[in-house]
Coordinates of N, CA and C in Angstrom, one line a residue:
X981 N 0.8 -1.2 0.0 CA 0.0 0.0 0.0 C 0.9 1.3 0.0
X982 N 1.9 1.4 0.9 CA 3.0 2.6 0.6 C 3.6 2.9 -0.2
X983 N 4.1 1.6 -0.9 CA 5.0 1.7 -2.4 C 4.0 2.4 -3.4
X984 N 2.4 1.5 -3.4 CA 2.1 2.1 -4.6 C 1.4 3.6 -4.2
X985 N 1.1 4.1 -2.7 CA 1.2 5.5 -2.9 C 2.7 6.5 -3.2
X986 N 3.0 6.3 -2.6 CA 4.5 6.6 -3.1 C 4.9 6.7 -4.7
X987 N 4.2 5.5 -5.5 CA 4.4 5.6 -6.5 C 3.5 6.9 -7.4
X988 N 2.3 6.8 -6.7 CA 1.1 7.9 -6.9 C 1.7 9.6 -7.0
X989 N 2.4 9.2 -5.6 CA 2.4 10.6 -5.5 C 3.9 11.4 -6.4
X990 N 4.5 10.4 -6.8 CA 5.3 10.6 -7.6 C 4.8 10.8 -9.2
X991 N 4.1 10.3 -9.3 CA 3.6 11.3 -10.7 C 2.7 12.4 -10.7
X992 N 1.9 12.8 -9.3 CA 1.8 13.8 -8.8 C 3.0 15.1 -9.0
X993 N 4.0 14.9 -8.6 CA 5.3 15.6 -8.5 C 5.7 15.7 -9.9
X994 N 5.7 14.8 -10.7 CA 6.0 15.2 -12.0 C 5.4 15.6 -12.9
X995 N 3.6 15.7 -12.7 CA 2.8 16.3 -13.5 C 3.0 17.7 -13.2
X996 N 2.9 18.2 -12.0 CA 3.3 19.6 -11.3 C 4.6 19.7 -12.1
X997 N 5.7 19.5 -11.7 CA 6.8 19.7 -12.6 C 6.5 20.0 -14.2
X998 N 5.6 19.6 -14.6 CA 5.3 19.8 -16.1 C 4.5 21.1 -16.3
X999 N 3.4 21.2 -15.4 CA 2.9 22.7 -15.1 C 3.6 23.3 -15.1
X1000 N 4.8 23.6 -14.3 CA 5.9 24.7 -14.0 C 6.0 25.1 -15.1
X1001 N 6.7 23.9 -15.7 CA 7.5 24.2 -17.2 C 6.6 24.8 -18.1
X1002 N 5.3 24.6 -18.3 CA 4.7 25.4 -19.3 C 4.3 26.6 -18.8
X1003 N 3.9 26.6 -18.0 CA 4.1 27.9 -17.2 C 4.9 29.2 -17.3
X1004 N 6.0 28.1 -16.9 CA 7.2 29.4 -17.0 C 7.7 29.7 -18.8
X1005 N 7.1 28.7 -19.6 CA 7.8 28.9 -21.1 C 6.6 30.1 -21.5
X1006 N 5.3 29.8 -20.8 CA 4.5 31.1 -21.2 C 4.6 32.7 -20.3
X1007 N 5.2 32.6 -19.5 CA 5.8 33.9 -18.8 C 6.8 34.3 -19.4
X1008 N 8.0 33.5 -20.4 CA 8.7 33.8 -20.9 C 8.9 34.9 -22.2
X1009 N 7.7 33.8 -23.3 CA 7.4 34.0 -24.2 C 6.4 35.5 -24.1
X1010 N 6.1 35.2 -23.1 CA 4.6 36.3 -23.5 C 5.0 38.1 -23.2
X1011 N 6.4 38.0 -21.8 CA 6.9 39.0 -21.8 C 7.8 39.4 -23.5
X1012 N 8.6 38.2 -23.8 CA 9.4 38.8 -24.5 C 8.6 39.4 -25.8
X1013 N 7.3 38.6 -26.5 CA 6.5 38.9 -27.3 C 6.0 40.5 -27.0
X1014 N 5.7 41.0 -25.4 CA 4.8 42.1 -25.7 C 6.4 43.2 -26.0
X1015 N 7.4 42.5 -25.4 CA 8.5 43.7 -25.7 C 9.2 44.1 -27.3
X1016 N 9.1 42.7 -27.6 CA 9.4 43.0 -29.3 C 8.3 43.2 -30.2
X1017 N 7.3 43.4 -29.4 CA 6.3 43.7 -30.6 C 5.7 42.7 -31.3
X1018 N 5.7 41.5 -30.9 CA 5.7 40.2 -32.0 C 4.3 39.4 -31.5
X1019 N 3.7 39.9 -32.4 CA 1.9 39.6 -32.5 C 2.1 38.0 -33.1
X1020 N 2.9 37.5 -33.5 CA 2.8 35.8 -33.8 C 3.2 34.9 -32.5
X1021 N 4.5 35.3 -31.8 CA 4.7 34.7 -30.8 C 3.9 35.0 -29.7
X1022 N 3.2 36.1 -29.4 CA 1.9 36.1 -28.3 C 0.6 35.3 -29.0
X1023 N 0.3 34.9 -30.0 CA -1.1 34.4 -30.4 C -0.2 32.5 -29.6
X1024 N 0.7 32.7 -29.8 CA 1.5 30.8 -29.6 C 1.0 30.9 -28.1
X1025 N 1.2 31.8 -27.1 CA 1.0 31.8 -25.6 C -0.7 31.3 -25.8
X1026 N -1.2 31.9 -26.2 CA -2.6 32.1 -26.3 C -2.9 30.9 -27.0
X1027 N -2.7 30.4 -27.5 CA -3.5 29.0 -28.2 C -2.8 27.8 -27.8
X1028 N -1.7 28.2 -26.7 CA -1.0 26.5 -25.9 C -1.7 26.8 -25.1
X1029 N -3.0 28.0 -23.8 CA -3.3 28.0 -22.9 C -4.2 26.7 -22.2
X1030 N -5.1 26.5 -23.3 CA -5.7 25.4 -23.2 C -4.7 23.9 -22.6
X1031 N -3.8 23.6 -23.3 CA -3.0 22.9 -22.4 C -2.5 22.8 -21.1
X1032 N -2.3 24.2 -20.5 CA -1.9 24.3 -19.2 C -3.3 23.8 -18.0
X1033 N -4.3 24.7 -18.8 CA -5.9 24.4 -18.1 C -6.1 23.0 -17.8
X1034 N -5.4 22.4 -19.1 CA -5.7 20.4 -19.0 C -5.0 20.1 -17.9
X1035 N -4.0 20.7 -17.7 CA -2.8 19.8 -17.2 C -3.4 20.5 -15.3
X1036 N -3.7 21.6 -15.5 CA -4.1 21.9 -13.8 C -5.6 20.9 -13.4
X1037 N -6.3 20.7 -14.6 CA -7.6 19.9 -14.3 C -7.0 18.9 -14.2
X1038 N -6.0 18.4 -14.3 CA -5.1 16.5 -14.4 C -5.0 16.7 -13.2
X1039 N -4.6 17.6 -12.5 CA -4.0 17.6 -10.9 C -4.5 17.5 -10.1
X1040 N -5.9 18.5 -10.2 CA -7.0 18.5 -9.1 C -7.5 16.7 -9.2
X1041 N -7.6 16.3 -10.6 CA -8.2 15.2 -10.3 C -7.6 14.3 -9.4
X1042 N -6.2 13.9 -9.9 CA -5.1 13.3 -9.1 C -5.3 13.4 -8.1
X1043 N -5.5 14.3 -7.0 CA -5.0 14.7 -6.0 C -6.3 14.8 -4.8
X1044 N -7.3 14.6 -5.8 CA -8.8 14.4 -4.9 C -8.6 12.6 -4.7
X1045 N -8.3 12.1 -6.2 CA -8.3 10.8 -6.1 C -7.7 10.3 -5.2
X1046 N -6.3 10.9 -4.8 CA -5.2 10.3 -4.1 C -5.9 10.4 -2.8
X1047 N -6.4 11.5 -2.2 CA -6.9 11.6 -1.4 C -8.2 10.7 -0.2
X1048 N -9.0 10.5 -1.4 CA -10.1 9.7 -1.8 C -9.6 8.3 -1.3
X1049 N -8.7 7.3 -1.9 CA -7.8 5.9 -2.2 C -7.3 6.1 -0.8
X1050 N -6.7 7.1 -0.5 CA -5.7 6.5 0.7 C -5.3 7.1 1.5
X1051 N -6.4 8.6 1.9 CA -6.7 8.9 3.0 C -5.1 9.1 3.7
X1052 N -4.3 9.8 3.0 CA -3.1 10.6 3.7 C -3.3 11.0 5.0
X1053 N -2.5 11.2 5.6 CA -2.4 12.0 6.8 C -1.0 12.9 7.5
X1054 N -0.7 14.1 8.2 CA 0.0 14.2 8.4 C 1.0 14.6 7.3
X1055 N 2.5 14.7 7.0 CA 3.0 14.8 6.3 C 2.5 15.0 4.6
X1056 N 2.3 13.8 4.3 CA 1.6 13.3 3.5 C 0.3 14.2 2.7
X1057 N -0.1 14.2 3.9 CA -1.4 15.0 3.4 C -1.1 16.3 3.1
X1058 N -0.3 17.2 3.7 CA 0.1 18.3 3.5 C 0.7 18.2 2.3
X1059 N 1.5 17.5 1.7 CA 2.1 17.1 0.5 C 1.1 17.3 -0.9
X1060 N 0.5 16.5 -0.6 CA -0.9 16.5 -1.4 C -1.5 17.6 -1.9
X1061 N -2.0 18.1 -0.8 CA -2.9 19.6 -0.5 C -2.1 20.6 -0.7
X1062 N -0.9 20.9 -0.8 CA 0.2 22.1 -1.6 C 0.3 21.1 -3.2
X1063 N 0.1 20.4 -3.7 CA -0.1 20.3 -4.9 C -1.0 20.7 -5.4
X1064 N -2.4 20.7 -4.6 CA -3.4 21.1 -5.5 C -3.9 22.4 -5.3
X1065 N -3.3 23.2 -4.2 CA -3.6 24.6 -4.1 C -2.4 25.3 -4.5
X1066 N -1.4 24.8 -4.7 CA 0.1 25.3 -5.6 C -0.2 25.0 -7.0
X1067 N -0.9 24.0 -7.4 CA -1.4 24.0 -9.0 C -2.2 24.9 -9.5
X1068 N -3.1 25.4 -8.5 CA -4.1 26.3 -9.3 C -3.8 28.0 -9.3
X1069 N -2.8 28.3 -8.6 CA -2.5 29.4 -8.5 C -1.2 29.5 -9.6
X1070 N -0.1 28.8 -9.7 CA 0.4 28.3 -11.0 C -0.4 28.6 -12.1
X1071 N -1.5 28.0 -12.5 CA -2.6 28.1 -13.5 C -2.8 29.4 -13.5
X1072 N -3.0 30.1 -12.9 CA -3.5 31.4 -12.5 C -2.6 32.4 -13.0
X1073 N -1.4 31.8 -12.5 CA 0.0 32.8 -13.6 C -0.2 32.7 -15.2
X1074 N -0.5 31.4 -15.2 CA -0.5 31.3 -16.7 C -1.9 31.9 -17.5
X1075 N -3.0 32.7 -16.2 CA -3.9 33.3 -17.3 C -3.5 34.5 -17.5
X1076 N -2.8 35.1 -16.4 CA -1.9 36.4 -17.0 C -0.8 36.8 -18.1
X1077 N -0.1 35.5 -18.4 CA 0.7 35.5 -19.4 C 0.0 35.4 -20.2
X1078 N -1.3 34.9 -20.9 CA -1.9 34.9 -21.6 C -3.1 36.4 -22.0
X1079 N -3.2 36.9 -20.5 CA -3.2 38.7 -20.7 C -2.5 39.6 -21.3
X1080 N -1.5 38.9 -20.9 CA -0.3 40.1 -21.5 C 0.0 39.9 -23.1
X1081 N -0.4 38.8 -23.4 CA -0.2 38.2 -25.1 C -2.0 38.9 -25.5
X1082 N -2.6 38.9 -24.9 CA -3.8 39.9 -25.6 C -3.2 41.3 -25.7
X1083 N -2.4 42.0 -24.8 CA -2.0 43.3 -24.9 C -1.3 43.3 -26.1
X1084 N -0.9 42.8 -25.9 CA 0.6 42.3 -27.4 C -0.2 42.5 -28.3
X1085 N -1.3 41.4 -28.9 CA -1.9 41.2 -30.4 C -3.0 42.8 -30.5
X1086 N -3.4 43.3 -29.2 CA -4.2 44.2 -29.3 C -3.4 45.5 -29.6
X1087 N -2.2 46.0 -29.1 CA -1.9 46.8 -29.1 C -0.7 47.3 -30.0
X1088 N -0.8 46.1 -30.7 CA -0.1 46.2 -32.4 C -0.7 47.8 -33.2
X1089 N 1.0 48.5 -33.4 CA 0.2 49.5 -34.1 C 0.3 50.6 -33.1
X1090 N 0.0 50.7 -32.2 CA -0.3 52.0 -31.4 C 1.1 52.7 -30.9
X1091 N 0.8 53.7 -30.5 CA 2.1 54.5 -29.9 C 3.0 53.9 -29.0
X1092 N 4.0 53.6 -28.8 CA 5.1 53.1 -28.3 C 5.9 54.1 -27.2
X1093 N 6.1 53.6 -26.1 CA 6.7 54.6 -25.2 C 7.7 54.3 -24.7
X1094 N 9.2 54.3 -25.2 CA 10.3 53.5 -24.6 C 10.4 53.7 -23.3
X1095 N 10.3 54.8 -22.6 CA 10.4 54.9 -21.3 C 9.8 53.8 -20.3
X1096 N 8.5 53.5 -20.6 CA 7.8 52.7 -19.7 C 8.2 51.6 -20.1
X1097 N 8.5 50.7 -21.6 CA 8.4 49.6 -21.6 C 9.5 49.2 -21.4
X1098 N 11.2 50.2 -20.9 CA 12.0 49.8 -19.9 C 11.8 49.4 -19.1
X1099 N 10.4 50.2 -17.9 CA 10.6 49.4 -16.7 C 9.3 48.4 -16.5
X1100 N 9.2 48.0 -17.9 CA 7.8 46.6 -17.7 C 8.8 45.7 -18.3
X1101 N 9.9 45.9 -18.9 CA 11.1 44.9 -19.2 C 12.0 44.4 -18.3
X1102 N 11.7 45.7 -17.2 CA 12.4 45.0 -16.0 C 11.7 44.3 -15.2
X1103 N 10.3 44.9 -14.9 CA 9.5 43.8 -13.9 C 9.5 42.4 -14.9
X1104 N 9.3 42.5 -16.4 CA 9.1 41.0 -16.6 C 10.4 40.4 -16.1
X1105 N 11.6 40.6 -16.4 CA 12.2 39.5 -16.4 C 12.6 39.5 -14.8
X1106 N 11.9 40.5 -13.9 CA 11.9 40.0 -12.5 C 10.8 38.9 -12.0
X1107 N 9.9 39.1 -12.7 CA 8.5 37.8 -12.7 C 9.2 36.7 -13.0
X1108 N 9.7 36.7 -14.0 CA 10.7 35.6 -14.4 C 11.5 34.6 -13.7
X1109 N 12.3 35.5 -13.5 CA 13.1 34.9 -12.4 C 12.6 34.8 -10.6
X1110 N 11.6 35.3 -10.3 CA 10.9 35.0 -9.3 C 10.2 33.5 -9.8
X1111 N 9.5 33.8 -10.9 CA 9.1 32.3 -10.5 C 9.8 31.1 -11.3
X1112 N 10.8 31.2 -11.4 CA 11.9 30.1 -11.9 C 12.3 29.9 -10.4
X1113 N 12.2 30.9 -9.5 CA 12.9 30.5 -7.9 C 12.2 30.0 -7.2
X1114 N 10.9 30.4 -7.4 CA 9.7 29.8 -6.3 C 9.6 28.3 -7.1
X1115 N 9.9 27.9 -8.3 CA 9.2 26.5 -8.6 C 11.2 25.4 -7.8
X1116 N 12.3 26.2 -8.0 CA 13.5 25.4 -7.3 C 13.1 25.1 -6.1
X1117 N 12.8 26.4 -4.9 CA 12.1 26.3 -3.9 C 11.2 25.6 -3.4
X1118 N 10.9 25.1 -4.3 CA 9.1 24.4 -4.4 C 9.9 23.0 -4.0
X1119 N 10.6 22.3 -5.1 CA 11.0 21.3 -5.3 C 12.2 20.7 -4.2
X1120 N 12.7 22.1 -3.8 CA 13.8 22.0 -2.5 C 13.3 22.1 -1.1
X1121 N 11.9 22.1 -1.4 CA 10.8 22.3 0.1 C 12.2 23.4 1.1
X1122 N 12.4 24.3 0.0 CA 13.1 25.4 0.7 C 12.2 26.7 1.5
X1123 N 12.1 26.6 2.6 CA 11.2 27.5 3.5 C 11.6 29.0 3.5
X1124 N 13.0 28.9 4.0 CA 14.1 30.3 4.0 C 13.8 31.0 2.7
X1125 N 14.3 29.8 1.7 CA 13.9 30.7 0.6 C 12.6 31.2 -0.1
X1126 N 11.6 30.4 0.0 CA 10.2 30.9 0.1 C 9.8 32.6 0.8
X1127 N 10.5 32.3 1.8 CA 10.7 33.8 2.4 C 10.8 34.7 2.2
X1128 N 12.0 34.5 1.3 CA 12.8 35.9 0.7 C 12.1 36.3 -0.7
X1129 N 11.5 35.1 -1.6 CA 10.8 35.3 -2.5 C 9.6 35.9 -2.7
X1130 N 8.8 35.9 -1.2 CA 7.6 36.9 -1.2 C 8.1 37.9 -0.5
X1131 N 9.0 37.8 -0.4 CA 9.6 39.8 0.2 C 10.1 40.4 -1.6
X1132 N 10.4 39.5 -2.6 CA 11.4 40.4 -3.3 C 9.8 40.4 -4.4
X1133 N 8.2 40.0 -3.9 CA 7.3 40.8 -4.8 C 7.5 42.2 -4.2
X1134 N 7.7 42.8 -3.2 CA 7.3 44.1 -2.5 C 8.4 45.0 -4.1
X1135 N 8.8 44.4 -4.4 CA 9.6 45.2 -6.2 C 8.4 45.4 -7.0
X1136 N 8.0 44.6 -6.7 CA 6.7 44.6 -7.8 C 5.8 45.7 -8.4
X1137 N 5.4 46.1 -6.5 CA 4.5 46.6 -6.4 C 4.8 47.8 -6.4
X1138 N 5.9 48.7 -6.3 CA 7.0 49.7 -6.2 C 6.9 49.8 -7.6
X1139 N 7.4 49.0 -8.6 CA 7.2 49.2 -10.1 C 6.0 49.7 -10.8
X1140 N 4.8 48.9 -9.9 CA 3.7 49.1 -10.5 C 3.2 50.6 -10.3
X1141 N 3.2 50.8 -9.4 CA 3.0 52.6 -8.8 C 3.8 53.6 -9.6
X1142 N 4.8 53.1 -10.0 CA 5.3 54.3 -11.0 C 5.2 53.8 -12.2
X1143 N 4.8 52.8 -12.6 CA 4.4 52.9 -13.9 C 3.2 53.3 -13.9
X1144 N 2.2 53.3 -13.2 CA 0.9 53.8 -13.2 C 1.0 55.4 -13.2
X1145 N 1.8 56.0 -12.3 CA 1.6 57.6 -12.2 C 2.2 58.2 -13.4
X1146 N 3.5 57.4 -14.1 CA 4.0 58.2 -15.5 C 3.1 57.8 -16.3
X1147 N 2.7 56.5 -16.7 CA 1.5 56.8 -17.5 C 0.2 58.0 -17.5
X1148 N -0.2 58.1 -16.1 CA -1.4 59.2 -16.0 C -0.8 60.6 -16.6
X1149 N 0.8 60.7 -16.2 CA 1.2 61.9 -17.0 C 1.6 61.9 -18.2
X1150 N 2.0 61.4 -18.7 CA 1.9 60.9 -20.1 C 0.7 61.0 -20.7
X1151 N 0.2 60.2 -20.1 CA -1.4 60.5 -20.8 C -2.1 62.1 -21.0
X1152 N -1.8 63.0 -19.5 CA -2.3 64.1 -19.6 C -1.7 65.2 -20.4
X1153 N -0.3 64.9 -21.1 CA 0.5 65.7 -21.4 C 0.4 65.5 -23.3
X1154 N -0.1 64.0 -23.3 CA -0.4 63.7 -25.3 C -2.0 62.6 -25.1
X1155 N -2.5 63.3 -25.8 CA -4.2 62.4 -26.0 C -3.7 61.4 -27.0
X1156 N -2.9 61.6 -27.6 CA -3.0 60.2 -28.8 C -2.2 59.3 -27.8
X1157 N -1.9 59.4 -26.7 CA -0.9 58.1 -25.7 C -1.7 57.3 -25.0
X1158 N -3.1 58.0 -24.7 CA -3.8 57.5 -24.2 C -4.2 55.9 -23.9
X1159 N -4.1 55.5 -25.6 CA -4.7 54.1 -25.5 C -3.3 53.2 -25.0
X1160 N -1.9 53.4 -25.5 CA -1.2 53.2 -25.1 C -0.9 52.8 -23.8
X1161 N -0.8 54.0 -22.7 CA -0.9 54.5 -21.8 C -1.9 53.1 -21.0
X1162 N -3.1 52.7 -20.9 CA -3.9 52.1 -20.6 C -3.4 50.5 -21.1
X1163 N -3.1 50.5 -22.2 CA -1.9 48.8 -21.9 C -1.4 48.9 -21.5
X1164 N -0.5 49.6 -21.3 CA 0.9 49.6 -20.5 C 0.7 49.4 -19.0
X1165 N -0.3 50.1 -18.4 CA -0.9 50.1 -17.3 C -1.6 48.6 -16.7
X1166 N -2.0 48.1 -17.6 CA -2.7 46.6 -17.3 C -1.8 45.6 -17.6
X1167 N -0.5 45.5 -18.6 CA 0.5 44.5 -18.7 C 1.2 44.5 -17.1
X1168 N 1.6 46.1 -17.1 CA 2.3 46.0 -15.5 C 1.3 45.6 -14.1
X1169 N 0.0 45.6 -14.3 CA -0.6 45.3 -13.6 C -0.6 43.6 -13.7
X1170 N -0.7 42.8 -14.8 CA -0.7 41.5 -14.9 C 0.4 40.7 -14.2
X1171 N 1.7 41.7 -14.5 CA 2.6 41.0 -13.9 C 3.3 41.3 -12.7
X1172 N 2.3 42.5 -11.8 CA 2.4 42.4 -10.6 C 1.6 41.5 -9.9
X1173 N 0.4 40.9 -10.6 CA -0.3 40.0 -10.0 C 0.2 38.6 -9.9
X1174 N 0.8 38.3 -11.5 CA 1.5 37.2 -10.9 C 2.3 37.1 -10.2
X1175 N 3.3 38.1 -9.3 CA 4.4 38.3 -8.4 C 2.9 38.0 -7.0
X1176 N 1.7 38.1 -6.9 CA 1.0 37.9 -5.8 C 0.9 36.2 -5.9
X1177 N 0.8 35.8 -7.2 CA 0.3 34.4 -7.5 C 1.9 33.4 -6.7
X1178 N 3.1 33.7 -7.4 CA 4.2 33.8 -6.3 C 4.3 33.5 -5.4
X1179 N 4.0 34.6 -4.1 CA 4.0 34.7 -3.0 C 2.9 33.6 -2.8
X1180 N 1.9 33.5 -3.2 CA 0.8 32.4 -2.9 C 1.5 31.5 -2.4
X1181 N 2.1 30.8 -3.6 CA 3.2 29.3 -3.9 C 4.2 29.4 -2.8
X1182 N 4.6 30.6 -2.6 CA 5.4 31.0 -1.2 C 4.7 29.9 0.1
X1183 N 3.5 30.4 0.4 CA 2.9 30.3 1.4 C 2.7 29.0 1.0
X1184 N 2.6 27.7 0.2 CA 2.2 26.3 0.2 C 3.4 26.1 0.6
X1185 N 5.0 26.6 0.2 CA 6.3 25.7 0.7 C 6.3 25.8 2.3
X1186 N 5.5 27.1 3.0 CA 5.6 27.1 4.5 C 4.4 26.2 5.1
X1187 N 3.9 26.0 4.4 CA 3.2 24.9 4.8 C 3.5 23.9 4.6
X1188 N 3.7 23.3 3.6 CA 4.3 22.0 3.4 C 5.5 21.7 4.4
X1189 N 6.3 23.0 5.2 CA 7.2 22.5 5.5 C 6.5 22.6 7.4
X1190 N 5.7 23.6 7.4 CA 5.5 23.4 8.7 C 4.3 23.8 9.1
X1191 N 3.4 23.0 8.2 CA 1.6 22.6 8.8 C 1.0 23.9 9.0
X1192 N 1.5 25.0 8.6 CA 0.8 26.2 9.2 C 0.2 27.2 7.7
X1193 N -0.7 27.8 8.1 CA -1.0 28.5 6.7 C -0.7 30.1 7.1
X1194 N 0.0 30.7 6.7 CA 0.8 32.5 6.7 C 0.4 32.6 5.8
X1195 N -0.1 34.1 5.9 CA -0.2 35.1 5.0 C 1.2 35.9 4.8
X1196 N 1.8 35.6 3.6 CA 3.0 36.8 3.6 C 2.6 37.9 2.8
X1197 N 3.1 39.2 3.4 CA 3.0 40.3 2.4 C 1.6 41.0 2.8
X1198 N 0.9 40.5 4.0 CA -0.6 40.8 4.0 C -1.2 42.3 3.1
X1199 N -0.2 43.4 3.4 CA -0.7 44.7 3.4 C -0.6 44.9 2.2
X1200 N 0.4 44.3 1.2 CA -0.3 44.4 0.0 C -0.5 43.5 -1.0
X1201 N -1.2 43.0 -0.5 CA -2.1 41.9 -1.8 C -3.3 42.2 -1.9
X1202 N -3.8 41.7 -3.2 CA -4.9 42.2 -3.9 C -6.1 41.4 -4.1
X1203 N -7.3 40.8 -4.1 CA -7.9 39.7 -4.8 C -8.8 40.3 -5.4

């Protein structure tokens, strides 16, 4: 009975593993697509999403099942239960990467503002690499590090406020920036949310590691 959960829960761990990966290939893509301008490589984020959706509906099922069969406990169960509330917030990144590839195909064409899309070029590839650390972390049931990774969203949110107030001035200073101004405003909003989706994943490694459920970051998160 232990082997073959053991065995269960082991492709539990590697379906999750597979979410990451598509995950993080559509955070990748979808920042670099809205920065080069490339309306074909954001439609690709957008029409693999459906796959990620499959693969998060694979896990819930898994993980009710596992549950269901063999009545985990302890350890174990916590194990379980950060797979399937760490999968769906995962998922959750991946509907924003798919936000930001709507900005991309939508905003083909319109006024360009180098200034701002410097610093949405730097939150992406801070998203990035935040959640390439939270999924090591994940896998290293590293706690410490989990820590530090929902302290380094508070960048996020620091980014997001000033891209919001130069756009308002920008906006007030040229009418034709406007529509501009308003993507730019919701890309950086997308990917300050997934820096919340993040911290979420944060909070499954401190549980998994020690039975308790924390809120990190309370003061600013958003739902």
């Amino acid at each position: 009975m232990r082997k073959t959960f053991n065995d269960e829960l082991n492709k539990l761990h590697v379906r999750f593993a597979e979410l990451g990966m598509m995950v993080n290939e559509a955070i990748l893509r979808a920042t670099k697509a809205f920065m080069n301008h490339d309306k074909i490589l954001a439609e690709s984020v957008i029409e693999k999403d459906p796959v990620i959706n499959n693969c998060e509906n694979d896990l819930e099922k898994m993980t009710l099942e596992l549950i269901a069969l063999y009545q985990p406990v302890t350890e174990d169960l916590r194990d379980v239960i950060t797979i399937l509330k760490a999968s769906s917030d995962i998922e959750r990144i991946g509907d924003h990467a798919v936000s930001i590839s709507h900005a991309t195909v939508n905003m083909k064409g319109s006024q360009r503002i180098a200034e701002i899309e410097i610093e949405i070029a730097k939150m992406g590839k801070y998203v990035c690499q935040m959640f390439q650390s939270v999924l090591d972390a994940y896998m290293k049931k590293n706690e410490e590090r989990a820590l530090k990774i929902a302290k380094d969203d508070l960048f996020l949110d620091e980014e997001l406020r000033k891209i919001r107030k130069r756009c308002v001035t920008i906006m007030q200073e040229d009418s034709e920036s406007v529509i501009s101004g308003s993507y730019y405003s919701s890309v950086a909003a997308y990917l300050e949310r997934i820096g919340d989706y993040v911290t979420n994943v944060c909070e499954w490694i401190v549980f998994l590691k020690k039975g308790e459920i924390v809120e990190l970051n309370p003061n600013t998160r958003k739902y």
